Amino acid sequence: MIETLGRTALAVVGELGDFTLFAGRSLASAVGSRKLGRRIMRALYEQGVRCLPVILIVGVFTGLVLGLQGYYVLSRYGSTSVLGELVSLTLVRELAPVLAALMLVGQAGSALAAELGIQRNSEQIDALETMGASPHAYLIAPRIIAAAVSFPVQTAFFSLIGIWGGYLSGSLLLPLQGGIYWASVHAAVGWPDLRECLLKAVVFGLLTIAICAHNGYNTHRRSRATGARAVSASTTRAVVVSCIAVLAADYLITSLLVRS
Amino acid sequence: MTAPATEFLLDVRGVAKRFGEHPVLTGADLLVPRGSVVAVLGKSGTGKSVFLKCLAGIVTPDAGEIRFDGRVLDAGNASARAEFRRRCSYLFQSNALFDSLTALENVALPLESTTQVPNAEIRERSLEALRQLELDRHRDVHPAQLSGGMQKRLALARAIVTRPELVLFDEPTAGLDPLRRNSVFEMVAKYQRQFGFTAVLVTHDVPEALAVSDRIALLDAGRMRFQGTPAEFSRSDDPAVRSFRDSAAALRDTIAALRRGETLPSEEPS
């Protein structure tokens, strides 16, 4: 029992160390890398433009539900006038960064892990190494750098469309006046809330894309599966670990910011 | 300071590699003279590809020494390994082409990633490599849209675009029909003469290897059982060489015996 616990703990520490080195080496490899800008633009398109419809759909429904639930709870206390505050702060501080990150992990992160896994299996990553090219600079760094840009933008879109969803619920489907809703939003959201939102989005972006890349890149190290099964296992693990990391990082950042 | 040129571009001594409890290479040696084509023969599963990957640095050997142009390649000598990668190309059995890039982008990739050559020159050199391998009409096509033989040529174009001194070929004819197999060996011979690179060719096609190679090495039980010229290979009395060399004749005799209705020695009741 103790031996198993110890072995597991050592494996986790080893994996964390390996991941940290992987992420650090990837970011360091970007320095002086040729045509990095073009590869970042391609990654921005994949992680940003292609994921935007999902972000908008999930965002609007989240806002609709928040508006609906919030209105009925607040109406018990005669406080429906603060519906805008409730919806906007819930979204900006918590739900938009977390849900947008989970959606991006599901779409862009899983695609990245699978793509790298297939590239590993078909020796494309080995081919880069034999050419003397850095797979970290070519394949990983552009994705991580793009995530630091695309996640905050996606989170901003999520927040905006979600707040608009809250307005749809509260003022078009329910009897709250639109002016009261928007005045409440305007009064509630301040710079510290936006800073928290953007900070979380950047951290979640860097963390999840690095985790997905690490899992896909190391597909060949899976001892229990090979070939397509290894790619499938890497992709599943990438998504699960990324989701857990988002929630854990959210708690850590929130607790740090609340105390400060 | 540049080291004096040695007779052998590649000098491999006692390379050993095991995966878990399974030893694959137990001390393989190989001498590769400059400008020559050396074929490494061996049965399937004898570790030919592992040996080639040890040379390329994709797999780290457990023991042994690899010298490229007189300099030892090991983990502690990063500059020697970097120089080796700059002067060497590797042709993968699976071609390892980037399926998301076009033919032209695939060929340009080694130059873009590893050199400071201006973009216009990269394009010109990549187009030239495609022209030399008669693929210039397909420059905007993705690898999946090309036939097997064309993919092999595209992989060779990518390998030669950096003007390497050494090209490592990992079973370049695996899975190809006899006509395509012959055309790949012709391609290797033709471009080796045209570009003057040194080649190490891993294969199990004996007649074709004898035809295109200057030297033959036979890998058996983790070691090089034989190294010599094709003529020496043809004359050798070594049982492993003979069984490999005469395998086609032995198969013909077996089939002829079966057609005559004879019982094979292995089928006789004990």
GROMACS .gro file of N, CA, C and O in nm, chain A residues 36-145:
model
  440
   36LEU      N    1   0.800   3.203  -3.732
   36LEU     CA    2   0.718   3.178  -3.613
   36LEU      C    3   0.584   3.251  -3.625
   36LEU      O    4   0.480   3.198  -3.590
   37GLY      N    5   0.590   3.375  -3.676
   37GLY     CA    6   0.469   3.456  -3.688
   37GLY      C    7   0.364   3.388  -3.774
   37GLY      O    8   0.246   3.385  -3.739
   38ARG      N    9   0.409   3.326  -3.884
   38ARG     CA   10   0.314   3.259  -3.974
   38ARG      C   11   0.250   3.139  -3.904
   38ARG      O   12   0.131   3.114  -3.917
   39ARG      N   13   0.332   3.067  -3.826
   39ARG     CA   14   0.278   2.949  -3.756
   39ARG      C   15   0.186   2.991  -3.642
   39ARG      O   16   0.088   2.924  -3.613
   40ILE      N   17   0.217   3.105  -3.578
   40ILE     CA   18   0.127   3.156  -3.472
   40ILE      C   19  -0.007   3.195  -3.533
   40ILE      O   20  -0.113   3.167  -3.476
   41MET      N   21  -0.002   3.259  -3.651
   41MET     CA   22  -0.127   3.300  -3.717
   41MET      C   23  -0.213   3.177  -3.749
   41MET      O   24  -0.335   3.179  -3.732
   42ARG      N   25  -0.146   3.070  -3.794
   42ARG     CA   26  -0.221   2.947  -3.825
   42ARG      C   27  -0.283   2.889  -3.697
   42ARG      O   28  -0.398   2.846  -3.698
   43ALA      N   29  -0.206   2.893  -3.588
   43ALA     CA   30  -0.257   2.842  -3.460
   43ALA      C   31  -0.371   2.930  -3.409
   43ALA      O   32  -0.469   2.879  -3.354
   44LEU      N   33  -0.359   3.062  -3.431
   44LEU     CA   34  -0.466   3.152  -3.388
   44LEU      C   35  -0.595   3.122  -3.464
   44LEU      O   36  -0.704   3.127  -3.407
   45TYR      N   37  -0.580   3.089  -3.591
   45TYR     CA   38  -0.698   3.055  -3.670
   45TYR      C   39  -0.763   2.927  -3.615
   45TYR      O   40  -0.884   2.920  -3.596
   46GLU      N   41  -0.678   2.826  -3.585
   46GLU     CA   42  -0.731   2.698  -3.537
   46GLU      C   43  -0.792   2.711  -3.397
   46GLU      O   44  -0.899   2.656  -3.371
   47GLN      N   45  -0.723   2.781  -3.309
   47GLN     CA   46  -0.771   2.792  -3.170
   47GLN      C   47  -0.872   2.905  -3.153
   47GLN      O   48  -0.948   2.905  -3.056
   48GLY      N   49  -0.868   3.001  -3.243
   48GLY     CA   50  -0.953   3.118  -3.227
   48GLY      C   51  -1.073   3.116  -3.319
   48GLY      O   52  -1.185   3.085  -3.275
   49VAL      N   53  -1.049   3.142  -3.446
   49VAL     CA   54  -1.161   3.159  -3.541
   49VAL      C   55  -1.248   3.034  -3.546
   49VAL      O   56  -1.371   3.041  -3.540
   50ARG      N   57  -1.183   2.917  -3.554
   50ARG     CA   58  -1.260   2.793  -3.571
   50ARG      C   59  -1.337   2.755  -3.446
   50ARG      O   60  -1.433   2.678  -3.453
   51CYS      N   61  -1.294   2.805  -3.330
   51CYS     CA   62  -1.363   2.770  -3.205
   51CYS      C   63  -1.470   2.874  -3.168
   51CYS      O   64  -1.548   2.852  -3.075
   52LEU      N   65  -1.471   2.987  -3.237
   52LEU     CA   66  -1.560   3.096  -3.198
   52LEU      C   67  -1.709   3.058  -3.199
   52LEU      O   68  -1.780   3.093  -3.104
   53PRO      N   69  -1.758   2.985  -3.301
   53PRO     CA   70  -1.901   2.950  -3.298
   53PRO      C   71  -1.941   2.875  -3.171
   53PRO      O   72  -2.045   2.904  -3.112
   54VAL      N   73  -1.858   2.780  -3.128
   54VAL     CA   74  -1.889   2.703  -3.007
   54VAL      C   75  -1.892   2.796  -2.886
   54VAL      O   76  -1.982   2.787  -2.801
   55ILE      N   77  -1.795   2.885  -2.880
   55ILE     CA   78  -1.787   2.979  -2.767
   55ILE      C   79  -1.913   3.065  -2.762
   55ILE      O   80  -1.973   3.086  -2.655
   56LEU      N   81  -1.956   3.114  -2.878
   56LEU     CA   82  -2.074   3.201  -2.882
   56LEU      C   83  -2.200   3.126  -2.843
   56LEU      O   84  -2.284   3.177  -2.767
   57ILE      N   85  -2.212   3.003  -2.893
   57ILE     CA   86  -2.333   2.925  -2.862
   57ILE      C   87  -2.340   2.894  -2.711
   57ILE      O   88  -2.442   2.916  -2.645
   58VAL      N   89  -2.228   2.844  -2.656
   58VAL     CA   90  -2.227   2.809  -2.513
   58VAL      C   91  -2.245   2.936  -2.429
   58VAL      O   92  -2.318   2.936  -2.329
   59GLY      N   93  -2.182   3.045  -2.474
   59GLY     CA   94  -2.191   3.171  -2.400
   59GLY      C   95  -2.333   3.222  -2.392
   59GLY      O   96  -2.379   3.260  -2.283
   60VAL      N   97  -2.404   3.221  -2.504
   60VAL     CA   98  -2.540   3.277  -2.503
   60VAL      C   99  -2.633   3.192  -2.417
   60VAL      O  100  -2.716   3.244  -2.342
   61PHE      N  101  -2.617   3.061  -2.425
   61PHE     CA  102  -2.704   2.975  -2.343
   61PHE      C  103  -2.672   2.989  -2.195
   61PHE      O  104  -2.762   2.985  -2.111
   62THR      N  105  -2.544   3.004  -2.162
   62THR     CA  106  -2.506   3.025  -2.022
   62THR      C  107  -2.570   3.154  -1.969
   62THR      O  108  -2.627   3.156  -1.859
   63GLY      N  109  -2.565   3.260  -2.049
   63GLY     CA  110  -2.625   3.388  -2.009
   63GLY      C  111  -2.776   3.376  -1.995
   63GLY      O  112  -2.835   3.429  -1.899
   64LEU      N  113  -2.840   3.305  -2.089
   64LEU     CA  114  -2.985   3.285  -2.084
   64LEU      C  115  -3.025   3.216  -1.954
   64LEU      O  116  -3.119   3.258  -1.884
   65VAL      N  117  -2.954   3.108  -1.921
   65VAL     CA  118  -2.987   3.032  -1.800
   65VAL      C  119  -2.961   3.116  -1.675
   65VAL      O  120  -3.043   3.118  -1.582
   66LEU      N  121  -2.846   3.188  -1.673
   66LEU     CA  122  -2.816   3.272  -1.557
   66LEU      C  123  -2.923   3.378  -1.537
   66LEU      O  124  -2.967   3.405  -1.424
   67GLY      N  125  -2.966   3.439  -1.649
   67GLY     CA  126  -3.070   3.543  -1.642
   67GLY      C  127  -3.199   3.488  -1.586
   67GLY      O  128  -3.264   3.549  -1.499
   68LEU      N  129  -3.235   3.370  -1.635
   68LEU     CA  130  -3.361   3.306  -1.595
   68LEU      C  131  -3.358   3.268  -1.446
   68LEU      O  132  -3.447   3.306  -1.368
   69GLN      N  133  -3.254   3.195  -1.407
   69GLN     CA  134  -3.242   3.150  -1.267
   69GLN      C  135  -3.229   3.272  -1.175
   69GLN      O  136  -3.294   3.279  -1.070
   70GLY      N  137  -3.143   3.365  -1.216
   70GLY     CA  138  -3.117   3.484  -1.132
   70GLY      C  139  -3.242   3.566  -1.112
   70GLY      O  140  -3.269   3.613  -1.000
   71TYR      N  141  -3.320   3.582  -1.218
   71TYR     CA  142  -3.441   3.665  -1.208
   71TYR      C  143  -3.536   3.608  -1.103
   71TYR      O  144  -3.588   3.681  -1.017
   72TYR      N  145  -3.562   3.476  -1.108
   72TYR     CA  146  -3.659   3.418  -1.015
   72TYR      C  147  -3.608   3.418  -0.872
   72TYR      O  148  -3.686   3.435  -0.778
   73VAL      N  149  -3.479   3.399  -0.852
   73VAL     CA  150  -3.423   3.404  -0.716
   73VAL      C  151  -3.431   3.548  -0.664
   73VAL      O  152  -3.477   3.572  -0.551
   74LEU      N  153  -3.390   3.645  -0.747
   74LEU     CA  154  -3.387   3.784  -0.702
   74LEU      C  155  -3.528   3.839  -0.680
   74LEU      O  156  -3.550   3.924  -0.592
   75SER      N  157  -3.626   3.789  -0.759
   75SER     CA  158  -3.762   3.842  -0.746
   75SER      C  159  -3.821   3.808  -0.609
   75SER      O  160  -3.909   3.878  -0.560
   76ARG      N  161  -3.771   3.700  -0.545
   76ARG     CA  162  -3.819   3.666  -0.410
   76ARG      C  163  -3.783   3.775  -0.310
   76ARG      O  164  -3.848   3.792  -0.208
   77TYR      N  165  -3.673   3.842  -0.337
   77TYR     CA  166  -3.628   3.948  -0.244
   77TYR      C  167  -3.655   4.089  -0.301
   77TYR      O  168  -3.604   4.187  -0.248
   78GLY      N  169  -3.726   4.096  -0.410
   78GLY     CA  170  -3.755   4.225  -0.473
   78GLY      C  171  -3.632   4.296  -0.526
   78GLY      O  172  -3.625   4.420  -0.525
   79SER      N  173  -3.532   4.218  -0.568
   79SER     CA  174  -3.405   4.278  -0.610
   79SER      C  175  -3.373   4.248  -0.756
   79SER      O  176  -3.255   4.234  -0.792
   80THR      N  177  -3.473   4.236  -0.840
   80THR     CA  178  -3.446   4.203  -0.981
   80THR      C  179  -3.364   4.312  -1.049
   80THR      O  180  -3.304   4.287  -1.155
   81SER      N  181  -3.358   4.429  -0.991
   81SER     CA  182  -3.282   4.538  -1.054
   81SER      C  183  -3.131   4.508  -1.057
   81SER      O  184  -3.057   4.571  -1.131
   82VAL      N  185  -3.085   4.411  -0.975
   82VAL     CA  186  -2.941   4.380  -0.977
   82VAL      C  187  -2.912   4.255  -1.060
   82VAL      O  188  -2.805   4.196  -1.050
   83LEU      N  189  -3.009   4.218  -1.145
   83LEU     CA  190  -2.986   4.099  -1.230
   83LEU      C  191  -2.861   4.117  -1.318
   83LEU      O  192  -2.781   4.024  -1.334
   84GLY      N  193  -2.845   4.236  -1.373
   84GLY     CA  194  -2.729   4.264  -1.459
   84GLY      C  195  -2.600   4.242  -1.383
   84GLY      O  196  -2.503   4.184  -1.435
   85GLU      N  197  -2.596   4.284  -1.257
   85GLU     CA  198  -2.476   4.268  -1.175
   85GLU      C  199  -2.448   4.119  -1.152
   85GLU      O  200  -2.334   4.073  -1.165
   86LEU      N  201  -2.554   4.048  -1.118
   86LEU     CA  202  -2.539   3.904  -1.091
   86LEU      C  203  -2.484   3.831  -1.214
   86LEU      O  204  -2.385   3.756  -1.206
   87VAL      N  205  -2.547   3.855  -1.329
   87VAL     CA  206  -2.507   3.784  -1.452
   87VAL      C  207  -2.364   3.825  -1.492
   87VAL      O  208  -2.279   3.739  -1.520
   88SER      N  209  -2.338   3.954  -1.495
   88SER     CA  210  -2.209   4.000  -1.547
   88SER      C  211  -2.092   3.958  -1.457
   88SER      O  212  -1.990   3.910  -1.505
   89LEU      N  213  -2.109   3.972  -1.324
   89LEU     CA  214  -1.997   3.935  -1.236
   89LEU      C  215  -1.975   3.783  -1.235
   89LEU      O  216  -1.860   3.736  -1.232
   90THR      N  217  -2.084   3.707  -1.237
   90THR     CA  218  -2.070   3.560  -1.240
   90THR      C  219  -1.994   3.518  -1.366
   90THR      O  220  -1.905   3.433  -1.361
   91LEU      N  221  -2.032   3.582  -1.476
   91LEU     CA  222  -1.965   3.546  -1.602
   91LEU      C  223  -1.821   3.593  -1.605
   91LEU      O  224  -1.728   3.515  -1.633
   92VAL      N  225  -1.801   3.721  -1.577
   92VAL     CA  226  -1.667   3.778  -1.596
   92VAL      C  227  -1.567   3.717  -1.500
   92VAL      O  228  -1.456   3.682  -1.539
   93ARG      N  229  -1.608   3.698  -1.374
   93ARG     CA  230  -1.511   3.648  -1.276
   93ARG      C  231  -1.490   3.497  -1.285
   93ARG      O  232  -1.381   3.448  -1.263
   94GLU      N  233  -1.597   3.422  -1.312
   94GLU     CA  234  -1.585   3.276  -1.301
   94GLU      C  235  -1.622   3.199  -1.427
   94GLU      O  236  -1.540   3.128  -1.483
   95LEU      N  237  -1.749   3.212  -1.467
   95LEU     CA  238  -1.799   3.118  -1.566
   95LEU      C  239  -1.736   3.136  -1.704
   95LEU      O  240  -1.706   3.038  -1.772
   96ALA      N  241  -1.715   3.259  -1.746
   96ALA     CA  242  -1.660   3.279  -1.882
   96ALA      C  243  -1.519   3.221  -1.894
   96ALA      O  244  -1.494   3.142  -1.986
   97PRO      N  245  -1.424   3.253  -1.803
   97PRO     CA  246  -1.292   3.193  -1.818
   97PRO      C  247  -1.294   3.040  -1.810
   97PRO      O  248  -1.230   2.973  -1.889
   98VAL      N  249  -1.372   2.988  -1.713
   98VAL     CA  250  -1.371   2.842  -1.692
   98VAL      C  251  -1.442   2.771  -1.807
   98VAL      O  252  -1.385   2.678  -1.867
   99LEU      N  253  -1.563   2.813  -1.840
   99LEU     CA  254  -1.637   2.742  -1.945
   99LEU      C  255  -1.572   2.759  -2.082
   99LEU      O  256  -1.567   2.665  -2.161
  100ALA      N  257  -1.522   2.880  -2.110
  100ALA     CA  258  -1.454   2.900  -2.239
  100ALA      C  259  -1.331   2.809  -2.248
  100ALA      O  260  -1.306   2.746  -2.352
  101ALA      N  261  -1.256   2.799  -2.137
  101ALA     CA  262  -1.137   2.713  -2.137
  101ALA      C  263  -1.177   2.567  -2.157
  101ALA      O  264  -1.113   2.495  -2.236
  102LEU      N  265  -1.284   2.523  -2.091
  102LEU     CA  266  -1.327   2.383  -2.106
  102LEU      C  267  -1.371   2.356  -2.250
  102LEU      O  268  -1.342   2.250  -2.307
  103MET      N  269  -1.441   2.452  -2.309
  103MET     CA  270  -1.483   2.436  -2.449
  103MET      C  271  -1.362   2.432  -2.543
  103MET      O  272  -1.356   2.351  -2.636
  104LEU      N  273  -1.264   2.517  -2.515
  104LEU     CA  274  -1.145   2.521  -2.602
  104LEU      C  275  -1.061   2.395  -2.585
  104LEU      O  276  -1.002   2.347  -2.680
  105VAL      N  277  -1.060   2.341  -2.463
  105VAL     CA  278  -0.990   2.213  -2.443
  105VAL      C  279  -1.059   2.105  -2.527
  105VAL      O  280  -0.993   2.026  -2.595
  106GLY      N  281  -1.193   2.105  -2.522
  106GLY     CA  282  -1.269   2.005  -2.597
  106GLY      C  283  -1.247   2.014  -2.746
  106GLY      O  284  -1.243   1.912  -2.816
  107GLN      N  285  -1.233   2.134  -2.797
  107GLN     CA  286  -1.219   2.148  -2.943
  107GLN      C  287  -1.072   2.160  -2.985
  107GLN      O  288  -1.019   2.073  -3.053
  108ALA      N  289  -1.005   2.266  -2.942
  108ALA     CA  290  -0.869   2.290  -2.991
  108ALA      C  291  -0.766   2.199  -2.921
  108ALA      O  292  -0.675   2.147  -2.986
  109GLY      N  293  -0.782   2.177  -2.790
  109GLY     CA  294  -0.684   2.098  -2.715
  109GLY      C  295  -0.685   1.952  -2.758
  109GLY      O  296  -0.580   1.892  -2.779
  110SER      N  297  -0.804   1.894  -2.772
  110SER     CA  298  -0.812   1.754  -2.813
  110SER      C  299  -0.757   1.737  -2.954
  110SER      O  300  -0.688   1.639  -2.984
  111ALA      N  301  -0.789   1.833  -3.042
  111ALA     CA  302  -0.739   1.826  -3.181
  111ALA      C  303  -0.586   1.833  -3.182
  111ALA      O  304  -0.520   1.759  -3.257
  112LEU      N  305  -0.530   1.918  -3.097
  112LEU     CA  306  -0.384   1.931  -3.091
  112LEU      C  307  -0.319   1.801  -3.042
  112LEU      O  308  -0.221   1.753  -3.100
  113ALA      N  309  -0.376   1.743  -2.935
  113ALA     CA  310  -0.319   1.619  -2.880
  113ALA      C  311  -0.325   1.508  -2.984
  113ALA      O  312  -0.227   1.433  -3.004
  114ALA      N  313  -0.438   1.496  -3.054
  114ALA     CA  314  -0.451   1.391  -3.156
  114ALA      C  315  -0.356   1.415  -3.273
  114ALA      O  316  -0.291   1.322  -3.322
  115GLU      N  317  -0.345   1.541  -3.315
  115GLU     CA  318  -0.257   1.574  -3.428
  115GLU      C  319  -0.111   1.540  -3.395
  115GLU      O  320  -0.041   1.476  -3.475
  116LEU      N  321  -0.068   1.579  -3.275
  116LEU     CA  322   0.071   1.550  -3.237
  116LEU      C  323   0.093   1.400  -3.219
  116LEU      O  324   0.200   1.348  -3.253
  117GLY      N  325  -0.009   1.331  -3.167
  117GLY     CA  326   0.002   1.186  -3.150
  117GLY      C  327   0.019   1.116  -3.284
  117GLY      O  328   0.103   1.027  -3.300
  118ILE      N  329  -0.058   1.160  -3.382
  118ILE     CA  330  -0.047   1.100  -3.517
  118ILE      C  331   0.088   1.136  -3.578
  118ILE      O  332   0.154   1.052  -3.641
  119GLN      N  333   0.132   1.260  -3.558
  119GLN     CA  334   0.262   1.300  -3.611
  119GLN      C  335   0.375   1.221  -3.545
  119GLN      O  336   0.474   1.188  -3.609
  120ARG      N  337   0.359   1.188  -3.419
  120ARG     CA  338   0.458   1.105  -3.350
  120ARG      C  339   0.457   0.963  -3.408
  120ARG      O  340   0.561   0.907  -3.440
  121ASN      N  341   0.336   0.907  -3.424
  121ASN     CA  342   0.326   0.770  -3.475
  121ASN      C  343   0.376   0.757  -3.618
  121ASN      O  344   0.430   0.654  -3.656
  122SER      N  345   0.354   0.861  -3.700
  122SER     CA  346   0.395   0.851  -3.841
  122SER      C  347   0.537   0.906  -3.861
  122SER      O  348   0.576   0.934  -3.974
  123GLU      N  349   0.610   0.920  -3.755
  123GLU     CA  350   0.753   0.958  -3.757
  123GLU      C  351   0.779   1.100  -3.808
  123GLU      O  352   0.891   1.134  -3.843
  124GLN      N  353   0.674   1.183  -3.815
  124GLN     CA  354   0.694   1.321  -3.862
  124GLN      C  355   0.778   1.401  -3.761
  124GLN      O  356   0.858   1.485  -3.801
  125ILE      N  357   0.760   1.371  -3.632
  125ILE     CA  358   0.838   1.443  -3.530
  125ILE      C  359   0.984   1.396  -3.535
  125ILE      O  360   1.076   1.477  -3.526
  126ASP      N  361   1.003   1.264  -3.556
  126ASP     CA  362   1.140   1.212  -3.573
  126ASP      C  363   1.205   1.276  -3.695
  126ASP      O  364   1.325   1.306  -3.694
  127ALA      N  365   1.125   1.295  -3.801
  127ALA     CA  366   1.178   1.355  -3.924
  127ALA      C  367   1.230   1.496  -3.895
  127ALA      O  368   1.337   1.535  -3.943
  128LEU      N  369   1.154   1.572  -3.817
  128LEU     CA  370   1.200   1.708  -3.782
  128LEU      C  371   1.332   1.702  -3.707
  128LEU      O  372   1.423   1.781  -3.733
  129GLU      N  373   1.342   1.605  -3.614
  129GLU     CA  374   1.466   1.594  -3.536
  129GLU      C  375   1.584   1.557  -3.625
  129GLU      O  376   1.693   1.612  -3.608
  130THR      N  377   1.563   1.465  -3.719
  130THR     CA  378   1.675   1.427  -3.806
  130THR      C  379   1.716   1.542  -3.898
  130THR      O  380   1.829   1.548  -3.943
  131MET      N  381   1.622   1.633  -3.926
  131MET     CA  382   1.658   1.750  -4.008
  131MET      C  383   1.738   1.852  -3.927
  131MET      O  384   1.789   1.949  -3.982
  132GLY      N  385   1.739   1.833  -3.794
  132GLY     CA  386   1.805   1.932  -3.709
  132GLY      C  387   1.709   2.044  -3.670
  132GLY      O  388   1.750   2.143  -3.611
  133ALA      N  389   1.581   2.028  -3.706
  133ALA     CA  390   1.481   2.130  -3.669
  133ALA      C  391   1.423   2.094  -3.532
  133ALA      O  392   1.414   1.977  -3.498
  134SER      N  393   1.387   2.195  -3.456
  134SER     CA  394   1.332   2.169  -3.323
  134SER      C  395   1.181   2.148  -3.333
  134SER      O  396   1.108   2.239  -3.371
  135PRO      N  397   1.132   2.028  -3.298
  135PRO     CA  398   0.987   2.007  -3.297
  135PRO      C  399   0.917   2.101  -3.200
  135PRO      O  400   0.803   2.140  -3.222
  136HIS      N  401   0.989   2.138  -3.093
  136HIS     CA  402   0.929   2.231  -2.996
  136HIS      C  403   0.903   2.367  -3.062
  136HIS      O  404   0.798   2.425  -3.045
  137ALA      N  405   1.002   2.414  -3.138
  137ALA     CA  406   0.987   2.545  -3.203
  137ALA      C  407   0.884   2.539  -3.315
  137ALA      O  408   0.809   2.633  -3.336
  138TYR      N  409   0.884   2.428  -3.385
  138TYR     CA  410   0.799   2.419  -3.504
  138TYR      C  411   0.654   2.385  -3.470
  138TYR      O  412   0.561   2.442  -3.526
  139LEU      N  413   0.636   2.291  -3.375
  139LEU     CA  414   0.501   2.240  -3.351
  139LEU      C  415   0.435   2.293  -3.223
  139LEU      O  416   0.314   2.311  -3.219
  140ILE      N  417   0.516   2.313  -3.118
  140ILE     CA  418   0.455   2.341  -2.987
  140ILE      C  419   0.449   2.491  -2.957
  140ILE      O  420   0.343   2.542  -2.919
  141ALA      N  421   0.563   2.559  -2.970
  141ALA     CA  422   0.570   2.700  -2.929
  141ALA      C  423   0.460   2.786  -2.993
  141ALA      O  424   0.396   2.865  -2.923
  142PRO      N  425   0.436   2.774  -3.126
  142PRO     CA  426   0.332   2.861  -3.184
  142PRO      C  427   0.195   2.839  -3.120
  142PRO      O  428   0.120   2.934  -3.100
  143ARG      N  429   0.165   2.712  -3.084
  143ARG     CA  430   0.034   2.681  -3.025
  143ARG      C  431   0.023   2.743  -2.886
  143ARG      O  432  -0.081   2.799  -2.850
  144ILE      N  433   0.131   2.734  -2.806
  144ILE     CA  434   0.124   2.788  -2.669
  144ILE      C  435   0.115   2.940  -2.673
  144ILE      O  436   0.035   3.001  -2.601
  145ILE      N  437   0.195   3.002  -2.761
  145ILE     CA  438   0.192   3.149  -2.770
  145ILE      C  439   0.054   3.196  -2.819
  145ILE      O  440  -0.004   3.291  -2.766
   0.00000   0.00000   0.00000
